[in-house]
Every structure is written in C-alpha cells, then in structure tokens.
PDB file of C-alpha atoms and ligand atoms in Angstrom:
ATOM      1  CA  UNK A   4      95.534  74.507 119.573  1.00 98.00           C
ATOM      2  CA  UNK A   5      92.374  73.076 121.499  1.00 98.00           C
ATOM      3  CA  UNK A   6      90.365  70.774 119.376  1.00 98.00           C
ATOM      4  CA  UNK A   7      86.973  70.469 120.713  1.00 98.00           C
ATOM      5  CA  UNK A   8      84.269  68.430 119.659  1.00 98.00           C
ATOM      6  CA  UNK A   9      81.036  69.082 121.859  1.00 98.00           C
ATOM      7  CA  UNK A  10      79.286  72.528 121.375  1.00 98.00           C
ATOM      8  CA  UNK A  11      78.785  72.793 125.193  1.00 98.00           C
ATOM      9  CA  UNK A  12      82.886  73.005 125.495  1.00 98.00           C
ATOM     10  CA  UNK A  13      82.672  75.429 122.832  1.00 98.00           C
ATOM     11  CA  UNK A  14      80.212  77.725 124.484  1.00 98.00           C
ATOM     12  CA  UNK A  15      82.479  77.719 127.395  1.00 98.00           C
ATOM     13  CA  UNK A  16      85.828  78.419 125.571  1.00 98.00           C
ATOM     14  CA  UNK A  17      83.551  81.522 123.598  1.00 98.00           C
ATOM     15  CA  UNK A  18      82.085  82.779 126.769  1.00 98.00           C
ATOM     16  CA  UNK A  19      85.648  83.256 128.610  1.00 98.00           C
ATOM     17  CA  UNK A  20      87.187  84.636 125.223  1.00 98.00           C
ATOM     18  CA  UNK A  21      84.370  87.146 124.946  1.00 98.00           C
ATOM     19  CA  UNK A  22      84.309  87.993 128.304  1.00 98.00           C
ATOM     20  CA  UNK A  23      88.199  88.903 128.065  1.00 98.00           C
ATOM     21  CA  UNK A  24      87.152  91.101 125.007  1.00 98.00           C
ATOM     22  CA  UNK A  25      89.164  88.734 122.630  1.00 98.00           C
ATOM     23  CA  UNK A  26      88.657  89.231 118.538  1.00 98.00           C
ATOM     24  CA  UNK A  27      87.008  86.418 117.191  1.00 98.00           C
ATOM     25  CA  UNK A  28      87.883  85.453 113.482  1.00 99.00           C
ATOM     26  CA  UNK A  29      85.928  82.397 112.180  1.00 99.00           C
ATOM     27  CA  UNK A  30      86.795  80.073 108.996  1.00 98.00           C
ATOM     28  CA  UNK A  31      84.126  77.136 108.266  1.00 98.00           C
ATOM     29  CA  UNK A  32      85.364  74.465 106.148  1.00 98.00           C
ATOM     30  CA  UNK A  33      84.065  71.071 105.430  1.00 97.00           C
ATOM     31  CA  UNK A  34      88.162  69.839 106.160  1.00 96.00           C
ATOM     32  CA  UNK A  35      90.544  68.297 103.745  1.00 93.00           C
ATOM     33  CA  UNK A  36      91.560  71.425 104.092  1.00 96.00           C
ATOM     34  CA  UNK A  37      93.983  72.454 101.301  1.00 95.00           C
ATOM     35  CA  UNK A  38      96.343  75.511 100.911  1.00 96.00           C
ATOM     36  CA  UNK A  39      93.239  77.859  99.980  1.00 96.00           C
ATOM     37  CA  UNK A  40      91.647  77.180 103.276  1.00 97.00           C
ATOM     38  CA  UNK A  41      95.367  77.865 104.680  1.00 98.00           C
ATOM     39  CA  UNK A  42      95.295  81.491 103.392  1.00 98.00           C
ATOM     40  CA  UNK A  43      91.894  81.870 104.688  1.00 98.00           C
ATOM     41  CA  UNK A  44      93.018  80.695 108.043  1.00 98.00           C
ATOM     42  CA  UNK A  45      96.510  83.020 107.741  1.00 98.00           C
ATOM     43  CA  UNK A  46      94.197  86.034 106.823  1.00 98.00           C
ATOM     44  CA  UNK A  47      91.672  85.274 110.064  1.00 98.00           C
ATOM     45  CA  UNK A  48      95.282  84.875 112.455  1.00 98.00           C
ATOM     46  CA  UNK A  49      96.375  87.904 111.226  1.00 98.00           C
ATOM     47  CA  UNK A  50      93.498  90.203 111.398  1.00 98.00           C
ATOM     48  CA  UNK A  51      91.945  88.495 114.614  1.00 98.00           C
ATOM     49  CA  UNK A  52      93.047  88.379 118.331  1.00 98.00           C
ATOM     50  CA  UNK A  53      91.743  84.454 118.167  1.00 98.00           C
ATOM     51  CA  UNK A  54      91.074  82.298 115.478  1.00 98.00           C
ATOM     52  CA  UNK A  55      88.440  79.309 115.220  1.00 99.00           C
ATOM     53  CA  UNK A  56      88.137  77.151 112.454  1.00 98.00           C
ATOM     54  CA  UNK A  57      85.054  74.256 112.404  1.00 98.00           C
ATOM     55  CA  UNK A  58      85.916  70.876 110.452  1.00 98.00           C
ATOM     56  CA  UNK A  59      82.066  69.817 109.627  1.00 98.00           C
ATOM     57  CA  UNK A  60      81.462  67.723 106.409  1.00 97.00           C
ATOM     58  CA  UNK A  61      77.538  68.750 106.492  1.00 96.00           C
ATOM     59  CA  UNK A  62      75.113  65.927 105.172  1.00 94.00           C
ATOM     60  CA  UNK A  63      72.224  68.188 105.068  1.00 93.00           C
ATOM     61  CA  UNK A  64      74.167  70.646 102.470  1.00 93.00           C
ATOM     62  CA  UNK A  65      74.593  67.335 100.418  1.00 91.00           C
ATOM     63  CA  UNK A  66      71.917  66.942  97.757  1.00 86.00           C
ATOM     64  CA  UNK A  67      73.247  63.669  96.353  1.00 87.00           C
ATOM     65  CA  UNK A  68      74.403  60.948  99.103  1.00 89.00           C
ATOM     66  CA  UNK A  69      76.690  59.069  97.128  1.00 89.00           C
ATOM     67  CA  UNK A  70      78.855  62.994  96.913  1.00 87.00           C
ATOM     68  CA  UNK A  71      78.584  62.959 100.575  1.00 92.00           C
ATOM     69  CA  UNK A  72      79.803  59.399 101.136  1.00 92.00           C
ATOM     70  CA  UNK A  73      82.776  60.319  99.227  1.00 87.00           C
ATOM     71  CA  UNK A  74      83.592  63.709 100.315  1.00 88.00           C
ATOM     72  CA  UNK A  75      87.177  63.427 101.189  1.00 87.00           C
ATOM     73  CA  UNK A  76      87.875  63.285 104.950  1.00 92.00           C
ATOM     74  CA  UNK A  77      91.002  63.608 106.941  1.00 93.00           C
ATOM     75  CA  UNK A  78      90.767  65.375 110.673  1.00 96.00           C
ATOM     76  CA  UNK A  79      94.171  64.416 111.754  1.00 97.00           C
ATOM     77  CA  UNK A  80      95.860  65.457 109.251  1.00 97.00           C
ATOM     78  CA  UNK A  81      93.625  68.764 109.283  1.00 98.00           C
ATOM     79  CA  UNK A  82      94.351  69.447 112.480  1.00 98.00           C
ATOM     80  CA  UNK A  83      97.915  69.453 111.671  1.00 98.00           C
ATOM     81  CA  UNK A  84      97.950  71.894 109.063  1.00 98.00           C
ATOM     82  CA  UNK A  85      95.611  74.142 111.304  1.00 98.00           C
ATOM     83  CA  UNK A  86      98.015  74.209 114.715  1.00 98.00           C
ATOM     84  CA  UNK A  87     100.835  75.096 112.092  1.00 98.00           C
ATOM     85  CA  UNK A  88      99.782  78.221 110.519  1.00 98.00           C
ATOM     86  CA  UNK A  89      97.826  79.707 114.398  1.00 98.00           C
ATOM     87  CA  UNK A  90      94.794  78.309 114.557  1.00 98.00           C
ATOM     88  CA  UNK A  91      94.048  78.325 118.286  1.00 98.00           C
ATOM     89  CA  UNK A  92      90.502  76.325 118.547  1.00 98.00           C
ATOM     90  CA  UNK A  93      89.421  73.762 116.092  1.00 98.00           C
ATOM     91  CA  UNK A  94      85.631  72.503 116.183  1.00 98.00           C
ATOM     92  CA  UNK A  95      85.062  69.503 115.063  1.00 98.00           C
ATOM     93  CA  UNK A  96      81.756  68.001 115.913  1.00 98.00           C
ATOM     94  CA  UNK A  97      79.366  65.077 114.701  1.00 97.00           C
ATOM     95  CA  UNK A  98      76.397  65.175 112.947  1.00 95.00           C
ATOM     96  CA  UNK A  99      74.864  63.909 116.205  1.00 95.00           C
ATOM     97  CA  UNK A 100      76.448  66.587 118.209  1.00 97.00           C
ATOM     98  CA  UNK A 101      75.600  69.132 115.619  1.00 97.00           C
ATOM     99  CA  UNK A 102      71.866  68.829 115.262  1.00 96.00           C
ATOM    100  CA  UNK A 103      68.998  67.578 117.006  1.00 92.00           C
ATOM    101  CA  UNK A 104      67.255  64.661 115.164  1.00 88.00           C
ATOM    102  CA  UNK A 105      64.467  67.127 114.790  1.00 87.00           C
ATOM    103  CA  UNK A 106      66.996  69.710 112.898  1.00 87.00           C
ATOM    104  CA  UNK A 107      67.984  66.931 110.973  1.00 80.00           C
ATOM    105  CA  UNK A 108      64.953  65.962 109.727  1.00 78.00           C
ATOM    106  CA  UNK A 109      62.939  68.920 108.695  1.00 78.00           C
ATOM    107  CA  UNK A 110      63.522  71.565 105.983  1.00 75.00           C
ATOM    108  CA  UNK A 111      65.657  74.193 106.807  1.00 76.00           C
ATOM    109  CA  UNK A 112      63.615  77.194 105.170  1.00 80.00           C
ATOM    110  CA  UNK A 113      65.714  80.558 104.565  1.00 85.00           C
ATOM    111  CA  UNK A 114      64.564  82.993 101.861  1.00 86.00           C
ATOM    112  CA  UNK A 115      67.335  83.676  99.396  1.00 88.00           C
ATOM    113  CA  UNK A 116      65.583  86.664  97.336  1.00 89.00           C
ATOM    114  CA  UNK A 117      65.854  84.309  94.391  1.00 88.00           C
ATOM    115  CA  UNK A 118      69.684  83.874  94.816  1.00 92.00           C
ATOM    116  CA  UNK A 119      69.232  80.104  95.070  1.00 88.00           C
ATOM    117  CA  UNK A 120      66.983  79.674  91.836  1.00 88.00           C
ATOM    118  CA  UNK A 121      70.225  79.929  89.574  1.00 91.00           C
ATOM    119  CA  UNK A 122      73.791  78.177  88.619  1.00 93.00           C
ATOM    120  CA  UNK A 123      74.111  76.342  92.137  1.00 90.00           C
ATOM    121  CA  UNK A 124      70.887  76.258  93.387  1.00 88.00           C
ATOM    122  CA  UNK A 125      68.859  75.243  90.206  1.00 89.00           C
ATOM    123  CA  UNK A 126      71.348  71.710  89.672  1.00 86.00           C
ATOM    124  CA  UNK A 127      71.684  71.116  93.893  1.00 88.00           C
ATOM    125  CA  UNK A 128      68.103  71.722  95.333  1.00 87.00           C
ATOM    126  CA  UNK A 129      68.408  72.282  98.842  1.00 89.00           C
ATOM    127  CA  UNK A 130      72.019  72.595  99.081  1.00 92.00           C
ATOM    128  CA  UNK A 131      71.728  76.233 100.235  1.00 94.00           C
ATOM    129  CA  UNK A 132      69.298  75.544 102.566  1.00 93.00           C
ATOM    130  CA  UNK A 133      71.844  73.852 104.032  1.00 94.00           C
ATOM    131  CA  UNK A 134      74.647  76.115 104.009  1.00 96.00           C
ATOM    132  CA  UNK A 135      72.258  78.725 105.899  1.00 96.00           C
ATOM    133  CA  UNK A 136      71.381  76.173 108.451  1.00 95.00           C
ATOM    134  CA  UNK A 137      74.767  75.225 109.709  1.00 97.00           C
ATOM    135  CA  UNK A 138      76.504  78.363 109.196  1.00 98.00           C
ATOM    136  CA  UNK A 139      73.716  79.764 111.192  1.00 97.00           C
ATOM    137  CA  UNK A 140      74.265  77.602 113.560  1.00 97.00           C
ATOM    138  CA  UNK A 141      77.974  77.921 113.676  1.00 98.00           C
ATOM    139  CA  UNK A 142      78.154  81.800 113.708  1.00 98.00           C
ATOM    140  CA  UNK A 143      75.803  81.608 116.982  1.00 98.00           C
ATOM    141  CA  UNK A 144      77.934  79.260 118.803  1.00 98.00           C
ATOM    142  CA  UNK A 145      81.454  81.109 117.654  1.00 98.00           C
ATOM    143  CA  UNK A 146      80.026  84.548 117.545  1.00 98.00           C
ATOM    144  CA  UNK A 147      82.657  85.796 115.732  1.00 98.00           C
ATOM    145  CA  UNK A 148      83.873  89.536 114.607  1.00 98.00           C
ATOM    146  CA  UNK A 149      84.847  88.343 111.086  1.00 98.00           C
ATOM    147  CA  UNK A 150      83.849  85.179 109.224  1.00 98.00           C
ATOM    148  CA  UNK A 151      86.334  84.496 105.989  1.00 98.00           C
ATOM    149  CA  UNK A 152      85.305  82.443 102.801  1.00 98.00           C
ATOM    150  CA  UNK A 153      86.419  81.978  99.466  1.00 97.00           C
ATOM    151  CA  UNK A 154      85.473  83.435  96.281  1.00 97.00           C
ATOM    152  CA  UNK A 155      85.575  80.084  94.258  1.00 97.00           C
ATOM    153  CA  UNK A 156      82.116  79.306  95.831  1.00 96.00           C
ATOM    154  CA  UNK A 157      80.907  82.992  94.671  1.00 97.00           C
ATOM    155  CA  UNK A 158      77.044  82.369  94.921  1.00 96.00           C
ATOM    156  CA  UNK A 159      78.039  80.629  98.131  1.00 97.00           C
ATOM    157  CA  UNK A 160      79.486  84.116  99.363  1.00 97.00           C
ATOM    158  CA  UNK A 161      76.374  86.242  98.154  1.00 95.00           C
ATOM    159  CA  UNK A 162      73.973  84.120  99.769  1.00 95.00           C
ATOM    160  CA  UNK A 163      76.324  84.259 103.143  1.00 97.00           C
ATOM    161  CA  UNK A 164      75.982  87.817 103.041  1.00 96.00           C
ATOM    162  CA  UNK A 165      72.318  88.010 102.252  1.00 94.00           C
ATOM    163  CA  UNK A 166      71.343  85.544 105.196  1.00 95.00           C
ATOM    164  CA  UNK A 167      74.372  88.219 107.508  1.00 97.00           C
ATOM    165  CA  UNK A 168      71.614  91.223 106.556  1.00 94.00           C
ATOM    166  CA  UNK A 169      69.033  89.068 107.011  1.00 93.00           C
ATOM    167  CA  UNK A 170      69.263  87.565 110.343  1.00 94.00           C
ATOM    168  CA  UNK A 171      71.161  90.592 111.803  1.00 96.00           C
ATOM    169  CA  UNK A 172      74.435  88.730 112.509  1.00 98.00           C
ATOM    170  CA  UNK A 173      76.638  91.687 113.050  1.00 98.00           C
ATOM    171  CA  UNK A 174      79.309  90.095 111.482  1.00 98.00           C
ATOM    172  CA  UNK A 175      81.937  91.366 108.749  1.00 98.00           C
ATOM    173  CA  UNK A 176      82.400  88.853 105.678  1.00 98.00           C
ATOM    174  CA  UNK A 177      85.337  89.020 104.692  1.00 98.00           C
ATOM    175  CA  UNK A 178      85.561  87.209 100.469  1.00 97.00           C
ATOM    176  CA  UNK A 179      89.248  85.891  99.997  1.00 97.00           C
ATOM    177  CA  UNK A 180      90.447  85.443  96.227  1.00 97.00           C
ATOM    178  CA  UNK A 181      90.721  82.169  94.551  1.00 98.00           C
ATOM    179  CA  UNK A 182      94.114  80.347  95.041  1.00 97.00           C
ATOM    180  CA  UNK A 183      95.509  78.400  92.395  1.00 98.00           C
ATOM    181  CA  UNK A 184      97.679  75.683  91.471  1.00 96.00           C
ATOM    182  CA  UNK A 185     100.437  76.510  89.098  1.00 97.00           C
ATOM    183  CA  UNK A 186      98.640  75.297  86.088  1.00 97.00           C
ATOM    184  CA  UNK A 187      95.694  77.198  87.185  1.00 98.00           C
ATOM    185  CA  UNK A 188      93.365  74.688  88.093  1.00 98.00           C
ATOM    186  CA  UNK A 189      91.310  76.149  91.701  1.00 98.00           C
ATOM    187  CA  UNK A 190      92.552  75.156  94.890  1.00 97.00           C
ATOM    188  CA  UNK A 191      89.706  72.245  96.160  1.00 95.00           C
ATOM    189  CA  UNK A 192      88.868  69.620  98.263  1.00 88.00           C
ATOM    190  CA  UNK A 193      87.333  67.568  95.675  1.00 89.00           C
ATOM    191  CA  UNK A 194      90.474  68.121  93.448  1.00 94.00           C
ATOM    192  CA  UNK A 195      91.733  64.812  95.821  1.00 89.00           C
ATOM    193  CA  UNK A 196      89.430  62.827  93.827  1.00 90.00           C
ATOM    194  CA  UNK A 197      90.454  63.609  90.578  1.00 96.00           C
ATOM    195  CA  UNK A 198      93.396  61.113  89.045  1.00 97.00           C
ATOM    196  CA  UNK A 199      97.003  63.076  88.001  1.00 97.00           C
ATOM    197  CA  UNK A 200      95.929  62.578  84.292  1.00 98.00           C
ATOM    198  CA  UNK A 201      92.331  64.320  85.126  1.00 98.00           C
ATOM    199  CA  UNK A 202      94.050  67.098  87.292  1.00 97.00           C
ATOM    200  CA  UNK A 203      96.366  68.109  83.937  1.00 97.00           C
ATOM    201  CA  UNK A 204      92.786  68.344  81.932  1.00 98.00           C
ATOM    202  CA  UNK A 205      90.970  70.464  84.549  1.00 98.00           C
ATOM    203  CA  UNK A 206      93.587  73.093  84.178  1.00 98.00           C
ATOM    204  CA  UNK A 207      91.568  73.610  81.210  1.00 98.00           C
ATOM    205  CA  UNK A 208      88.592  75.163  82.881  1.00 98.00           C
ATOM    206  CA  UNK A 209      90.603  78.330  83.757  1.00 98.00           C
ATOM    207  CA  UNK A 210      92.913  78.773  81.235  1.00 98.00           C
ATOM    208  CA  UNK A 211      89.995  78.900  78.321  1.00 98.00           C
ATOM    209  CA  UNK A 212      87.823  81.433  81.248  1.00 98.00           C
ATOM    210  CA  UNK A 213      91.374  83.792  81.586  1.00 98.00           C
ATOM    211  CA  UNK A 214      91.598  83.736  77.493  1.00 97.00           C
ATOM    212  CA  UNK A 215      87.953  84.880  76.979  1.00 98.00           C
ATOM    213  CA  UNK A 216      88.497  87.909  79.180  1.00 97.00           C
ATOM    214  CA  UNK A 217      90.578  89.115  76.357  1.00 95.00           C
ATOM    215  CA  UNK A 218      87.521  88.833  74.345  1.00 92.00           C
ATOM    216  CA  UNK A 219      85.224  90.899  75.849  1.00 89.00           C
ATOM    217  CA  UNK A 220      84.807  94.328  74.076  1.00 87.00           C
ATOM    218  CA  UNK A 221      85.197  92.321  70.401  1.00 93.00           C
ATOM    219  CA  UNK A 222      82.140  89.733  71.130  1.00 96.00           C
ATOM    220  CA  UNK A 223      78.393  89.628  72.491  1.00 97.00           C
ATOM    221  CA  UNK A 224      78.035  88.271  76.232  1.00 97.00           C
ATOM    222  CA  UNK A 225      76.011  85.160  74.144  1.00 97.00           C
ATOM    223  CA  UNK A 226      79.150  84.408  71.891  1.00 97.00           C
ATOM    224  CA  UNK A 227      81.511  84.946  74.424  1.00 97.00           C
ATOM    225  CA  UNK A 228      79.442  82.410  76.736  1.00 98.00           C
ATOM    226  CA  UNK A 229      78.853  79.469  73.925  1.00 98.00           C
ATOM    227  CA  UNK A 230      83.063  79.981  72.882  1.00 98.00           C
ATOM    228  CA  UNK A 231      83.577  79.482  76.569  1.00 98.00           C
ATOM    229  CA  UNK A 232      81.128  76.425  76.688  1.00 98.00           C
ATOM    230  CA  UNK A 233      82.204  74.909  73.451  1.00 98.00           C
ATOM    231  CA  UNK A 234      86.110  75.493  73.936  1.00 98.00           C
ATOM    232  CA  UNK A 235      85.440  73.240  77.488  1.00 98.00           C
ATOM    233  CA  UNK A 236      83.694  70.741  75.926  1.00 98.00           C
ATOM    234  CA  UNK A 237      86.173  70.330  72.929  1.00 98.00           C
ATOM    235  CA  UNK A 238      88.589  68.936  75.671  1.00 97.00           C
ATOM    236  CA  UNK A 239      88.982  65.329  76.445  1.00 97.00           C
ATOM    237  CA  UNK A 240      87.129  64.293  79.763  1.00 97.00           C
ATOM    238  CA  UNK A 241      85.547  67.686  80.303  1.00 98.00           C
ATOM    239  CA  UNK A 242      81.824  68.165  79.978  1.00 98.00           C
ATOM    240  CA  UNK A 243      80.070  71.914  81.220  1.00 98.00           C
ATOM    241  CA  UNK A 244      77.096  71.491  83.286  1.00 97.00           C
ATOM    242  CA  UNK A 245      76.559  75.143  83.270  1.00 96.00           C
ATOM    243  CA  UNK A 246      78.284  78.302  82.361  1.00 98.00           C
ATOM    244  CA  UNK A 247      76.438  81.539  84.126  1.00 97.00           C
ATOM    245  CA  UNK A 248      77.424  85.426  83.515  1.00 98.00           C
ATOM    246  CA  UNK A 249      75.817  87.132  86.462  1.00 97.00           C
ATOM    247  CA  UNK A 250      75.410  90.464  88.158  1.00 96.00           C
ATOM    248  CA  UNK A 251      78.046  89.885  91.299  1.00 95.00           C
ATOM    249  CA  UNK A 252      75.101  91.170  93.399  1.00 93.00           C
ATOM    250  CA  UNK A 253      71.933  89.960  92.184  1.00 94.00           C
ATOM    251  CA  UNK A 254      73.154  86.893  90.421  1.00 96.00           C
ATOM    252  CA  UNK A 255      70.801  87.526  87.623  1.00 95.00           C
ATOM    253  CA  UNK A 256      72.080  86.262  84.080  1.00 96.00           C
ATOM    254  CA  UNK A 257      72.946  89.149  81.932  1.00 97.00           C
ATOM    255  CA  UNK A 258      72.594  89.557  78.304  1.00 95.00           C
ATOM    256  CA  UNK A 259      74.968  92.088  77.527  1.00 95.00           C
ATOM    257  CA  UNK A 260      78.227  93.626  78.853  1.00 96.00           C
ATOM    258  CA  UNK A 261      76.069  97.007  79.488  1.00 96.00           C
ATOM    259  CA  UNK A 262      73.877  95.614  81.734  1.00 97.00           C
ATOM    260  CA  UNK A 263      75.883  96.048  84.836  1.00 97.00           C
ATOM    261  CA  UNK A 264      79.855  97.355  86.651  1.00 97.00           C
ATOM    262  CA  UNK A 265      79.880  94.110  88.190  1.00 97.00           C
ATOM    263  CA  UNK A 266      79.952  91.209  85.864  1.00 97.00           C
ATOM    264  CA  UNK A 267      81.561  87.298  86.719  1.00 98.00           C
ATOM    265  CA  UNK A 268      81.294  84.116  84.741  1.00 98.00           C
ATOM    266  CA  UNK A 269      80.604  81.232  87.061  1.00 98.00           C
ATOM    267  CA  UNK A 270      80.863  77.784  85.643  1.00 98.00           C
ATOM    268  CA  UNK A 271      80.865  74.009  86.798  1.00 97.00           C
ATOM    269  CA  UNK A 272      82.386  71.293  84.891  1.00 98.00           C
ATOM    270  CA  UNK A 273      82.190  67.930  85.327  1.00 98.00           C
ATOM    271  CA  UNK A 274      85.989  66.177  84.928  1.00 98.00           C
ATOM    272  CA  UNK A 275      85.422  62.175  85.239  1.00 95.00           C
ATOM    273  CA  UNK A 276      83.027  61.807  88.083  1.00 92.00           C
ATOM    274  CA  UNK A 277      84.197  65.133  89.566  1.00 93.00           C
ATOM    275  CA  UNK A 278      82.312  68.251  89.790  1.00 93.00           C
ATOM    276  CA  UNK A 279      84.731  71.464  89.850  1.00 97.00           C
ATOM    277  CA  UNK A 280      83.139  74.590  90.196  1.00 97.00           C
ATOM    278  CA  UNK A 281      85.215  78.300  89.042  1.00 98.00           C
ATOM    279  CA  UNK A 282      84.787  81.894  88.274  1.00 98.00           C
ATOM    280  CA  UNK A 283      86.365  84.668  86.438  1.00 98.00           C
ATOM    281  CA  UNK A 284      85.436  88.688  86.648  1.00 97.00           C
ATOM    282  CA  UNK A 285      84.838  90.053  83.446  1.00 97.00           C
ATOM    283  CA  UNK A 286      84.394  93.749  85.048  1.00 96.00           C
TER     284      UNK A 286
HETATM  285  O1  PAF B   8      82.292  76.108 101.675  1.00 53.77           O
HETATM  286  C1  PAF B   8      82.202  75.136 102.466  1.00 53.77           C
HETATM  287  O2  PAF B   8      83.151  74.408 102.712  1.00 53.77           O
HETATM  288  C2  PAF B   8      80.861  74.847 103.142  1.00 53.77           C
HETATM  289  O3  PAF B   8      79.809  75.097 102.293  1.00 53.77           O
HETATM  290  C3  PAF B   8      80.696  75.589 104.477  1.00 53.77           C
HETATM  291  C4  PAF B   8      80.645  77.094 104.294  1.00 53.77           C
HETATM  292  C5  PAF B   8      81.816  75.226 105.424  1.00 53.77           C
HETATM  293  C6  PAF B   8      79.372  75.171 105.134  1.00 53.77           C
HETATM  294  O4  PAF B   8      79.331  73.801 105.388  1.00 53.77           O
END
C-alpha cells in the first residue's frame, strides 16, 4: 500500500491509474478507522480495480473545537488495518496540505435544498458546509468510479448525493448498512471515547429504536417518537438531543406513517460527554 501525503503525489499516482483505465473505488474517513470503515473498504476492494482511502480529520466540518481537539487519532495504526484488508493508496494529508489559507478561512457555501436545516444541520451549523467542501475536494483529486459511505451518518449520505447531482460528479454512491457491535451499539469512531461502563448503556439507543419498530401499525408517528424519546431518557447516563422521523429523501419530518414509502428515525444521544448518532427504517 502507498501512503501518500501531498496532493501533487496523488495527482500523479491518479493520472497513471486513469490513464491505464484502472477502476477507482474511494472511501473517505476521518481515521480511527473501526471495523465499519473495514467493510466499507472490503466492499470498495471488491467491486473496484483500485482502492483509495483518505485519513483527513477535517477542522472545518468541526463546529465545536474542543470535539475536534479530541477526535480520536491514530494513522499508524490506520494504516495497518487498511494494507490488511487491500487498500492499495492511502491519503493522508494536513490541513496545510489540504487547503489554502484562503479555503480555510472563508465560508464554504453549497446549497443543500433545505437538507441541512434539520436533525444534523440545525444542532452543528456549518458542519455540512464542510463535508461538501472537502469531499469536493477529495472526489476531484481521486476521481473515483464509486465513492462508499455509511448509512449511520444518513443525512450525511443524502446530502453526498444531492451535492453528486449537483456538481455533476459522475460518480456512483454507493450507502453501506450500519455495522454493529454485538450488543447493538453502532460501529464509531467516537465510541473510543466512551468508558466500558458507558459503552454497556449506549447499547440502549438501538435496542429501544429495534423494539419500537414493532410498534408501528398500533401507535401514531407522535407517540411512537415521545416512547422512543422518553424510553432513552429513562436510562442512566443517556440524554436525547433529538429524535427525527424523516422522509429518506427529502428529510422532511413526517407526521404520520401515511405520509411517505420511505420512512427512518434518526436520533442523537448524548452518553457522558459523547455524542452518538443512529438510525432505524421504519418502512
Ligand atoms: O463521515 C466522515 O467520516 C466524514 O464526514 C467524511 C465523509 C470523511 C468527510 O470528512
């Protein structure tokens, strides 16, 4: 595996891989990359002639700096994990390396059709803006066939495939589903701040969303969303910051179950001082 760090060796590597008519599959992650990422990765190795993952912890994505400060960081041992399951280039840059100082100090401005004023977007202003501007950034410089994310970030996903129409990229997005530990809690990142008594409680989070599924044809969308809200809450060291039932499209909140086919409840809870973020499809 080539790790690579500067986006003019990058450019170089793409060039001669395009030029040989090589499949390019692309995986962003911000690294401390844990077995989710690893099936994304596996899917892109398997589907793609090459596969190129980018390790970039993005401060403009970060809304709050003390989040960023802590984001957990770990290339090394990234890199391992990457060479093992076929990763054959990982990018890795700086900050410095991946924006100007002009880029990094003005407003990226993308418009989201209102897919940013909800769940996500309302409690992180800006963080969106973000995402667009490096994954932007990134699909230019990889120019990839595929580009693979997970479902757990689901607003993440639908605003990645608005900004793909958008801007023309004519690349497919491929959504992976949510990986899970045992007990259920969702494979991520920030899951290696939480302590091994808090990790037991945020299994919580999805087994009370997998119960209310059961619930759906006897209860309104309202009841069903307050039993979800108030069963998390009920629990020791968890606290909802917001529980959303959406279109899967437009992201708009619904009010009943008739309202659309496509229907997932996306919620973040705070466990300690970590923020955990989840989904369930109700249809
Ligand atoms: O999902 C993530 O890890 C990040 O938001 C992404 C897509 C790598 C952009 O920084």
């Amino acid at each position: 595996m080539e790790i690579i760090t500067s986006k003019a060796a990058l450019t170089e590597h793409i060039n001669a891989l395009i030029e040989s008519k090589k499949v390019i599959g692309f995986v962003p992650t911000m690294g401390a990359l844990h077995d989710g990422h690893l099936q994304l990765v596996k899917r892109c190795v398997s589907e793609n002639d090459v596969c190129v993952v980018s390790v970039f912890v993005n401060p403009t994505q970060f809304n709050d700096k003390h989040d960023l400060e802590v984001y957990p960081r770990n290339v090394e041992a990234d890199a391992q994990k990457l060479a093992a399951v076929g990763c054959a280039i990982l990018f890795s840059p700086t900050p410095e390396e991946m924006y100007t100082e002009e880029e990094r100090n003005t407003t990226f401005e993308f418009d989201f059709g209102g897919l940013d004023k909800v769940m996500e977007g309302k409690q992180r202003p800006g963080h969106f803006n973000g995402v667009v501007q490096v994954v932007s950034k990134l699909f230019k410089l990889v120019r990839p066939t595929r580009a693979y994310f997970g479902e757990k970030d689901f607003q993440q996903l639908a605003i990645i495939r608005r900004m793909v129409d958008l801007m023309n990229f004519e690349i497919e997005i491929v959504g992976c589903p949510i990986v899970r530990e045992e007990s259920g809690l969702a494979l991520s990142s920030r899951n290696a701040l939480l302590s091994e008594a808090e990790r037991k409680t945020a299994a919580k989070i999805h087994a009370v969303l997998a119960e209310s599924v059961q619930f759906l044809s006897q209860t309104s969308l309202e009841e069903l969303r307050s039993a979800v809200v108030n069963a998390i809450d009920a629990t020791d060291g968890l606290k909802t910051e917001y529980y959303a039932i959406v279109d899967g499209k437009s992201l708009r909140e619904l009010d009943n179950w008739n309202q659309s086919d496509d229907i997932v409840g996306c919620i973040t809870v705070h466990c300690g001082n970590v923020r955990l973020i989840d989904n369930i499809r109700y249809k």
